XYZ file of C-alpha atoms in Angstrom:
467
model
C 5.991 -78.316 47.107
C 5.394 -77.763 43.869
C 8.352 -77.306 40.622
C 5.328 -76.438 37.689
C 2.480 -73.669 38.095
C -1.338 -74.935 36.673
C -2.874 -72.256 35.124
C -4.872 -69.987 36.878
C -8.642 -70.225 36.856
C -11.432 -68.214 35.672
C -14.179 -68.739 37.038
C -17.183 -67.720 34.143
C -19.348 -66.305 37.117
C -16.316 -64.924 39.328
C -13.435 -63.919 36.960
C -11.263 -61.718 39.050
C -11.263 -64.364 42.222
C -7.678 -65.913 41.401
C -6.784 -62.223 40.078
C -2.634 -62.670 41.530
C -1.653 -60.374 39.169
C -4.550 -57.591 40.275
C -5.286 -56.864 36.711
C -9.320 -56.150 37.346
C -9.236 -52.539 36.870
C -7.510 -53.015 33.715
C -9.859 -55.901 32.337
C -12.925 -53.869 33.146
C -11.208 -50.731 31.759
C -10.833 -52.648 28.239
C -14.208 -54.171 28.806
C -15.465 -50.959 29.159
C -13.538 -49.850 26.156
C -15.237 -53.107 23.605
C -18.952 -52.067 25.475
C -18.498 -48.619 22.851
C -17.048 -50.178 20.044
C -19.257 -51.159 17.147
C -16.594 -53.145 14.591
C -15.228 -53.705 12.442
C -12.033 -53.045 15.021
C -8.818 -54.566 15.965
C -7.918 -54.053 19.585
C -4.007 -55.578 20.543
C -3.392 -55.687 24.119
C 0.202 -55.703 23.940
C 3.104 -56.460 26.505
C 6.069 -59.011 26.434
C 5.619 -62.487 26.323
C 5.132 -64.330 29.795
C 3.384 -61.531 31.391
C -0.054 -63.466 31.510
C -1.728 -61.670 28.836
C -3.388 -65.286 27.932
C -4.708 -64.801 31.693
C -5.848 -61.226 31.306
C -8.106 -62.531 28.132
C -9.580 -65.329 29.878
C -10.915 -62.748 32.223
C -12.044 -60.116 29.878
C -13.581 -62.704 27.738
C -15.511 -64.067 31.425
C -16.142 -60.400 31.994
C -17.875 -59.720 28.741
C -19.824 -62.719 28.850
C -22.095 -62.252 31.953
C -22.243 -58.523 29.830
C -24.217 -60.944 26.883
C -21.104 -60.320 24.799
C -20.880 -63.213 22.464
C -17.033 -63.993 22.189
C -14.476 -66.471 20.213
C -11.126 -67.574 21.556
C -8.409 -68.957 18.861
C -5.190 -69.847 20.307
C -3.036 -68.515 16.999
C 0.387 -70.541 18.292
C -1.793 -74.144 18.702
C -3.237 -73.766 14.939
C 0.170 -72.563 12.934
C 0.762 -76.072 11.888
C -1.550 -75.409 8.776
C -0.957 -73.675 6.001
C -3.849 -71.292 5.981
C -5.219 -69.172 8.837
C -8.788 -68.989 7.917
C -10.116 -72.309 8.004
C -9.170 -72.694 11.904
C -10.510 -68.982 12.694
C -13.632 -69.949 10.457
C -14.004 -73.151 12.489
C -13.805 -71.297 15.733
C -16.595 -69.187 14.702
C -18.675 -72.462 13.846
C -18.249 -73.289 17.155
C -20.328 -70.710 18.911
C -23.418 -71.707 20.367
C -26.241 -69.927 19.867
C -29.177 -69.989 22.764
C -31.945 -69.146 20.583
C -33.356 -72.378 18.441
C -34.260 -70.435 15.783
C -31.284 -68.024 15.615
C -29.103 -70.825 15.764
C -30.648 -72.559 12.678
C -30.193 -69.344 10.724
C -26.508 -69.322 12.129
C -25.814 -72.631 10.886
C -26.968 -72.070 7.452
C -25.277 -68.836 7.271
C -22.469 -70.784 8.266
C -22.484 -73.133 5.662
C -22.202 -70.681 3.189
C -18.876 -69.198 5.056
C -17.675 -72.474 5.071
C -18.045 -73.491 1.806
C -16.551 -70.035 0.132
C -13.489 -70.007 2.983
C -12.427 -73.294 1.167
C -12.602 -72.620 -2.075
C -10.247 -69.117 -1.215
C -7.903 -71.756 1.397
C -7.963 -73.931 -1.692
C -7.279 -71.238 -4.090
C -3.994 -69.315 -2.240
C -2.163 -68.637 -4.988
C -2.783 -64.761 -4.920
C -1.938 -64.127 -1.320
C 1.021 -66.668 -2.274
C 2.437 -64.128 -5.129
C 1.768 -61.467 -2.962
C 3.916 -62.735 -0.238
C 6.701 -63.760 -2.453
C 6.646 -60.290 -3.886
C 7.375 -58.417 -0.890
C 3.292 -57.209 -0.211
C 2.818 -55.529 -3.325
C -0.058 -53.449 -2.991
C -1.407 -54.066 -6.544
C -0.984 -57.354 -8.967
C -0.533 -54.443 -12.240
C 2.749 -53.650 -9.891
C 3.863 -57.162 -10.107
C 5.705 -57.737 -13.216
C 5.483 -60.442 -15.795
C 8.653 -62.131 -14.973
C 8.410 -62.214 -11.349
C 4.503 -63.885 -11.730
C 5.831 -66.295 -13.961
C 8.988 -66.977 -11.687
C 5.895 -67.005 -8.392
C 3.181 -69.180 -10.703
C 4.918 -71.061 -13.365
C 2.662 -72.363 -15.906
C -0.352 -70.569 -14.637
C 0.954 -67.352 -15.058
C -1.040 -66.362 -17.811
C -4.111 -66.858 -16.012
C -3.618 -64.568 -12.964
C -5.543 -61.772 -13.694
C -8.463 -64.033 -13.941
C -7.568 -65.765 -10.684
C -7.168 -62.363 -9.410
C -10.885 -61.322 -10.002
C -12.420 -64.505 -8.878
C -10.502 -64.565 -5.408
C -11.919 -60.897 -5.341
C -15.237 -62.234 -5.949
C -14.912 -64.825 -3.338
C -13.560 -62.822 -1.131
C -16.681 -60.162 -1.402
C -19.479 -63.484 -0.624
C -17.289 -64.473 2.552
C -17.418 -60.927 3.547
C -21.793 -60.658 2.801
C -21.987 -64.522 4.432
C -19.941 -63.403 7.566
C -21.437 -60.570 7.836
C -24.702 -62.175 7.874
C -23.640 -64.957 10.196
C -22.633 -62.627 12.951
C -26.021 -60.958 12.629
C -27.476 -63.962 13.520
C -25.360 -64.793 16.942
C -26.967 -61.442 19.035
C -30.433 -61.242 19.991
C -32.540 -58.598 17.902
C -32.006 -55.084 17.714
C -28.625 -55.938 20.047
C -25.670 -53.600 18.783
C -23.120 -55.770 20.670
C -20.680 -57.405 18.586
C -19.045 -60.438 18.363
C -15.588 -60.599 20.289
C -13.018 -62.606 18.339
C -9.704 -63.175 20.491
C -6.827 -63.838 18.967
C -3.822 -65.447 21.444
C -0.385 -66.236 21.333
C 0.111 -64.276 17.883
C 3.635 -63.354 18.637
C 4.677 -67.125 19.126
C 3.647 -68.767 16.050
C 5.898 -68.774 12.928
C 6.619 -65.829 11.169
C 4.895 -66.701 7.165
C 1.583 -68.197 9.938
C 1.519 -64.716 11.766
C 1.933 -62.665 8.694
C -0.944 -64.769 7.126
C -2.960 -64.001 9.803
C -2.840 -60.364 10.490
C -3.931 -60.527 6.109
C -6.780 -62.971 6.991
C -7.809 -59.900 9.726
C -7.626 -57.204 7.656
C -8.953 -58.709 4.243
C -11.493 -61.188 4.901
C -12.388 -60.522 8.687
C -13.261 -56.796 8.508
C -16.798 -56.504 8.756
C -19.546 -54.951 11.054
C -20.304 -56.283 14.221
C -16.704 -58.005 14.945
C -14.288 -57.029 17.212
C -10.437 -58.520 17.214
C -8.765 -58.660 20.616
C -5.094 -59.312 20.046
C -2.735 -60.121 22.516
C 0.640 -59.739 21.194
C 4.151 -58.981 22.239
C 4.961 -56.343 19.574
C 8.358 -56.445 19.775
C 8.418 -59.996 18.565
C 5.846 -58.748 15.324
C 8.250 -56.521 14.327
C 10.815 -59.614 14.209
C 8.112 -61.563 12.857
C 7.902 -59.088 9.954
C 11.665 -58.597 9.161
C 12.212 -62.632 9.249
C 9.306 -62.417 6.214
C 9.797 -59.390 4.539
C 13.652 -58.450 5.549
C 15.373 -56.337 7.436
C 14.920 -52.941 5.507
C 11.023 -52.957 5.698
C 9.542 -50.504 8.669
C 7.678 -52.823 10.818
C 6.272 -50.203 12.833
C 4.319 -48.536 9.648
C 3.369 -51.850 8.607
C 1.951 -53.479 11.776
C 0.066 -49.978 12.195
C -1.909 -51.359 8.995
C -3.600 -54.014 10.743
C -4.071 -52.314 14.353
C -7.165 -49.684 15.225
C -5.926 -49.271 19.052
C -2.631 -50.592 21.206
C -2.684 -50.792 24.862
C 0.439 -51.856 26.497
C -0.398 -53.902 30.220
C 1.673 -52.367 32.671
C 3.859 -54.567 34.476
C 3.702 -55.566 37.958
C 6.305 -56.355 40.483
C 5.064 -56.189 44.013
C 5.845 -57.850 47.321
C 2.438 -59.155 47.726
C 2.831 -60.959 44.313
C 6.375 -62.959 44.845
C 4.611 -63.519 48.412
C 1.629 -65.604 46.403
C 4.024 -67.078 43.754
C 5.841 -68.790 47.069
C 2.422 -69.840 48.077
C 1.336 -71.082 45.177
C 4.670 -73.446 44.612
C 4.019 -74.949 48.225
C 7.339 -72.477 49.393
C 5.468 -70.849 52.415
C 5.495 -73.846 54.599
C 9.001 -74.618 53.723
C 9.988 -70.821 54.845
C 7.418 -71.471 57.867
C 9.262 -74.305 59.040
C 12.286 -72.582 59.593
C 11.505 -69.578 62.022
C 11.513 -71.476 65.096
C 15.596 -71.265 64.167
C 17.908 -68.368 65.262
C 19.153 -66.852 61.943
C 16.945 -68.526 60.036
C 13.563 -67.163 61.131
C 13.256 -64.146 58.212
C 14.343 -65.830 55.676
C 11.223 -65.771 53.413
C 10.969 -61.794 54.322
C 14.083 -61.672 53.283
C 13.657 -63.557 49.621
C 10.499 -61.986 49.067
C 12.223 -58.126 49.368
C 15.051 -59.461 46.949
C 13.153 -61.285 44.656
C 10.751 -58.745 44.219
C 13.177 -56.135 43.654
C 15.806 -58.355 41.313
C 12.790 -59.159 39.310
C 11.982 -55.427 38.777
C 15.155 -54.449 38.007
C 15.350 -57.650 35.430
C 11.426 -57.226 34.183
C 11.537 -60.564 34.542
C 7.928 -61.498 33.111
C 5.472 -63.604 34.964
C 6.916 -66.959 33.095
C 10.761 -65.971 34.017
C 9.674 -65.425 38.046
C 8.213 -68.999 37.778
C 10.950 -70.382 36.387
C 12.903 -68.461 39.078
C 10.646 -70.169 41.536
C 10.884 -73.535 40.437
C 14.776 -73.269 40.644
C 14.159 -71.818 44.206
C 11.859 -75.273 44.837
C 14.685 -77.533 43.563
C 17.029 -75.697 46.186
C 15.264 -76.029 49.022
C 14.267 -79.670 48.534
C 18.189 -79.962 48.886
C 17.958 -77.363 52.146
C 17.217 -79.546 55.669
C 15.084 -76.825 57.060
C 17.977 -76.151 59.962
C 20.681 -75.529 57.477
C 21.798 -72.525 55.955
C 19.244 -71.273 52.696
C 21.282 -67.745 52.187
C 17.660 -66.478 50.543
C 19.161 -63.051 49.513
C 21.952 -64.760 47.563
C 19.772 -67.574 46.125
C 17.336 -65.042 44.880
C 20.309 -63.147 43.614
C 21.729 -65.994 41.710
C 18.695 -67.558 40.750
C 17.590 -64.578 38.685
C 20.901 -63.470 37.468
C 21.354 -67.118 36.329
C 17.673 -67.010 34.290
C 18.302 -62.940 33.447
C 21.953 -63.162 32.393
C 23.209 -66.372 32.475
C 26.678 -65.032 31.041
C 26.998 -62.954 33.740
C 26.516 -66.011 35.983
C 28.225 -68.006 34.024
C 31.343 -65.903 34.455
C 30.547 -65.390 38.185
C 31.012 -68.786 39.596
C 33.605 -69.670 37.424
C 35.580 -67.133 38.355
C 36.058 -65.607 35.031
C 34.124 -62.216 36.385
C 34.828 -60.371 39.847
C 31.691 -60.573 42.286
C 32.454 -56.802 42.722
C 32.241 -56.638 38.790
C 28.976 -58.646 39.005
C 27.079 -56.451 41.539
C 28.354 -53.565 40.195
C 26.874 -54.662 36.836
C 23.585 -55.047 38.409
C 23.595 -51.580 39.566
C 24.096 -50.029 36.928
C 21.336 -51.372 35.071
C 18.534 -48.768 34.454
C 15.787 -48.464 37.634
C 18.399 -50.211 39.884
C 18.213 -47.510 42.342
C 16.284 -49.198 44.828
C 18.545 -52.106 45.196
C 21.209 -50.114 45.047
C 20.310 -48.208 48.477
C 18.693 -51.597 50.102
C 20.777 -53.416 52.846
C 20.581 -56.561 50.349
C 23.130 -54.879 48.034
C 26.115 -54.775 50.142
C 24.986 -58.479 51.780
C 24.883 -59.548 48.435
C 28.261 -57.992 47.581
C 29.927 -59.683 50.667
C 28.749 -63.052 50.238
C 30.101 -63.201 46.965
C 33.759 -61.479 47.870
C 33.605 -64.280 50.543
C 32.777 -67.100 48.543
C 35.160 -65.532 45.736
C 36.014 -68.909 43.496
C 39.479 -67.406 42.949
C 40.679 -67.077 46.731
C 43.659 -65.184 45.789
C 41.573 -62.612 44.803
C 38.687 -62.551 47.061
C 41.368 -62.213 49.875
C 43.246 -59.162 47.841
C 39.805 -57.443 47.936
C 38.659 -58.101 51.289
C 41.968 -56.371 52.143
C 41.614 -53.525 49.832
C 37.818 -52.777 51.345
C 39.370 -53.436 54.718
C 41.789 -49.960 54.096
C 39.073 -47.986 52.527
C 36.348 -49.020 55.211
C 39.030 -47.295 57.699
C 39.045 -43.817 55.942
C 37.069 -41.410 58.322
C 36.203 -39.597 54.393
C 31.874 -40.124 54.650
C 32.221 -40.966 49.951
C 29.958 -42.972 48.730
C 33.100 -45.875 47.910
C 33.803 -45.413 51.354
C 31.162 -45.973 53.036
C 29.427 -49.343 50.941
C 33.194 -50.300 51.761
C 32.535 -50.300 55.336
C 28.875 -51.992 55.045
C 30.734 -54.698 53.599
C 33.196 -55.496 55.735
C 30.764 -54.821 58.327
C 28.790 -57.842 56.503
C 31.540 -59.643 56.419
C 32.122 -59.591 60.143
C 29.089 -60.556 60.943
C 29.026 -63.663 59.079
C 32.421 -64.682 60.289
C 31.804 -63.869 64.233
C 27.600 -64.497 64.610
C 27.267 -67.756 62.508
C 31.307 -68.661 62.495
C 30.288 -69.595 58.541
C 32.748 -70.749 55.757
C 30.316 -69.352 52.911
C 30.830 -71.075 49.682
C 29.306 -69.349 46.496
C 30.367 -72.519 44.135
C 28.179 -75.092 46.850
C 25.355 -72.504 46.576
C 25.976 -72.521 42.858
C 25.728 -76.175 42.449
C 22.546 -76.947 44.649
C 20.805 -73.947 41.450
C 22.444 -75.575 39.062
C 21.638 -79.375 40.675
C 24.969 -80.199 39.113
C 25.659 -81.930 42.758
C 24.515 -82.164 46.637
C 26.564 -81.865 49.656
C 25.381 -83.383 53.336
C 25.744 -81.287 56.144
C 26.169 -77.804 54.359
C 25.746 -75.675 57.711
C-alpha cells in the first residue's frame, strides 16, 4: 500500500504507455497543431491546477521528439527564486544538445553572444523595473517626471538614455537568438524550436508577470514556439495581486497568448479503478470478497468516488489526496471489519472539497439531511442524485447523527412520510431511506457510528474491534 503517487513515466520511445489519464488523442491533436506552426507563437494549454498538465507536456514534448522536434522544458515555479526570468530560460536553451559537431559549434558561439547580452539587460532592469512600478505603461514619454524620479532616484535624469540602450540590447538578443535557433535544426528544416514553459500559474505573482514580458519582448522571434501550461484562472489573480484589482486581466493576458486550449477533464470509472491500483488499494479490496457484505466493496467506492469527484472536479492532485486518506483508513480496517466504502468516499471528498461542510457535519453543527442535500444541489449533481448511493449515503449519516436527539426526530419524521401511499419525489427518497435504514439494522444488526468513521479520516484516534 502506498500513501504518495511517483510520477508517472514517459517513456521517450513509448510516451502514451502509462497514459491513466487517456490524454493521447489530445497530445497528438496539439502535436499535430505545433507540426503547422512556424513561430514566433505562444501556445497555453490551459486547465486547473492538479489536472496533470505537467504530465500531458512530458508526453507532447516525447511525442515531438521522435517527430525531430527540438524542444526545451523550464519548470517556471522551480526558477522564481531569482529575480529575473531570462537568465534561467536563456540557460535552458544553452542546454540543448545539438547532434551535429559542426552545428553544435556554431550553436555554442551563437550562444555566447545570447549569453553575454541577456546579462548585461538582467544586469540592467531598471526599465522593466519603472515599468512595473508604473502600472505597464505602454510608453516611458507617458511616465512622468515625478513618478521616474520617485521609481529611479538619482538616476532619473538618465533614463531616456537607459531607455535606448536596453532597446539596443534588446534588438542584438533578438538577431543572436534568432541566429542560435537557426543553428539547432538540420538545414533547410522549417521545424522550430519548442520552448515549454511549466508550472507558470504557481510561481509568485511579480516572477510570472516578469515572465510572460520576457515572452513577449525578448523571446519573440522566428522559429520558436512557447507551450504554456497554465491554470488561467490563477493568471488573472496573478495579475490583480501585481497590477490591482481594477485592471482587466482577461484583455491583458490576451497580450501575451496566440492560441488557448482548455484540457477537458476526466472522471471515469476506469480511472479511480487505476488510482486504487496504483496506491496498492486493489489487493486490500481483493482481500475482502471472500466476506458476506463485504465482497463489493471496491465496486462500490469506485461508482462513488468517481461520481463525488465529478460532481466536486476534484483535479487529479485532490483524487490523490482523496486516495491517500482512503490508504490511511484502511490500514486501520482488519479486512473482516466493516469499511462503509460509499460513506468513506463520501466523507473523504467532502472533507478535501468542503471541509466546512464536513467540519459542520460531524460535529453536529449541520444536519446530515442538510449535508446531502447540499451536495445535490450542486451543479451536474444529477447523477448522484438518482444513484442508489444517495439515499445510502443519506441513511448512514441520519443513523450515525452526532446529535441523537435529532437523528431519532428525523428517522421518525421519514418514518411518517415513507408511509404516504402519495408516489412525490419527498416521498418516495423517504421510503429508500428508511428502507436503508432497515436493512442495516436487521441484515448486519450494525450500530453505525459516523464520528468513529470520522476519526479513522481524520486519524485523530483508532478503535479495536469496530464491526
Amino acid at each position: 500500500m502506498k500513501f504518495r503517487l511517483e510520477e508517472i513515466e514517459v517513456p521517450e520511445d513509448e510516451p502514451f504507455k502509462y497514459d491513466a489519464l487517456k490524454r493521447q488523442t489530445v497530445v497528438e491533436f496539439v502535436r499535430d497543431l505545433i507540426k503547422q506552426l512556424e513561430g514566433p507563437f505562444v501556445l497555453a494549454l490551459d486547465s486547473p491546477w492538479g489536472t496533470g498538465k505537467t504530465t500531458v507536456v512530458r508526453m507532447l514534448r516525447a511525442s515531438l521528439k521522435s517527430d525531430g522536434f527540438a524542444s526545451v522544458y523550464f519548470n517556471a515555479w522551480k526558477e522564481d527564486y531569482v529575480s529575473d526570468p531570462l537568465i534561467p530560460m536563456v540557460a535552458a536553451i544553452d542546454e540543448l544538445k545539438v547532434a551535429d559537431p559542426e552545428a553544435g559549434k556554431r550553436f555554442g558561439e551563437r550562444m555566447a553572444t545570447v549569453k553575454k547580452v541577456a546579462s548585461k539587460v538582467a544586469k540592467r532592469g531598471f526599465v522593466a523595473a519603472v515599468k512595473l512600478a508604473t502600472m505597464n505603461a505602454v510608453d516611458l514619454e507617458e511616465v512622468t517626471e515625478d513618478v521616474l524620479s520617485a521609481a529611479a532616484g538619482d538616476v532619473a535624469d538618465d533614463v531616456i538614455e537607459s531607455f535606448k540602450q536596453e532597446k539596443a540590447s534588446l534588438e542584438r538578443f533578438r538577431e543572436a537568438l534568432e541566429e542560435a535557433v537557426k543553428t539547432v535544426q538540420s538545414e533547410g528544416s522549417m521545424k522550430p524550436l519548442v520552448f515549454f514553459i511549466d508550472e507558470l500559474d504557481r510561481c509568485r505573482p511579480t516572477f510570472a508577470i516578469e515572465l510572460l514580458e520576457r515572452v513577449k519582448h525578448l523571446f519573440d522571434v522566428k522559429n520558436i514556439v512557447f507551450v504554456l501550461s497554465i491554470d488561467k484562472s490563477q493568471l488573472k489573480a496573478i495579475t490583480a495581486a501585481v497590477y490591482g484589482e481594477r485592471i482587466d486581466a482577461h484583455e491583458y493576458l490576451r497580450r501575451f497568448l496566440d492560441l488557448e486550449l482548455a484540457l477537458p477533464s476526466l472522471h471515469s470509472k476506469a480511472f479511480t479503478s487505476l488510482q486504487l491500483q496504483q496506491f496498492g488499494l486493489t489487493e486490500f479490496f481483493e482481500a475482502r470478497k471472500k466476506y458476506r457484505g463485504l465482497a463489493y466493496d471496491g465496486d462500490h467506492f469506485v461508482e462513488t468516488f468517481t461520481i463525488l469527484s465529478r460532481i466536486f472536479s476534484l483535479t487529479v492532485r485532490a483524487r490523490e489526496r482523496c486516495l491517500t486518506r482512503l490508504a490511511l483508513v484502511a490500514m486501520q480496517t482488519p479486512e473482516n471489519h466493516y469499511l462503509d466504502p460509499v460513506v468513506v468516499s463520501f466523507l473523504i471528498v467532502l472533507r478535501d472539497a468542503q471541509g466546512d461542510l464536513y467540519r459542520g457535519l460531524v460535529s453536529g453543527a449541520v444536519s446530515p439531511r442538510d449535508v446531502v442535500a447540499a451536495v445535490r444541489a450542486r451543479e451536474g449533481a444529477r447523477e448522484f442524485t438518482a444513484s442508489r448511493f444517495s439515499s445510502v449515503i443519506e441513511a448512514y449519516l441520519v443513523i450515525g447523527d452526532v446529535d441523537r436527539e435529532r437523528g431519532a426526530r428525523v428517522w421518525e419524521e421519514l418514518t411518517k412520510l415513507a408511509e404516504d401511499k402519495t408516489p412525490v419525489a419527498e416521498t418516495l427518497l423517504a421510503r429508500a431511506i428508511v428502507e436503508k435504514k432497515r436493512f442495516i439494522d436487521g441484515e448486519w444488526g450494525r450500530d453505525f457510528s459516523l464520528s468513529f468513521v470520522a476519526n479513522k479520516i481524520d486519524l485523530a484516534s483508532m478503535v479495536e474491534g469496530y464491526r
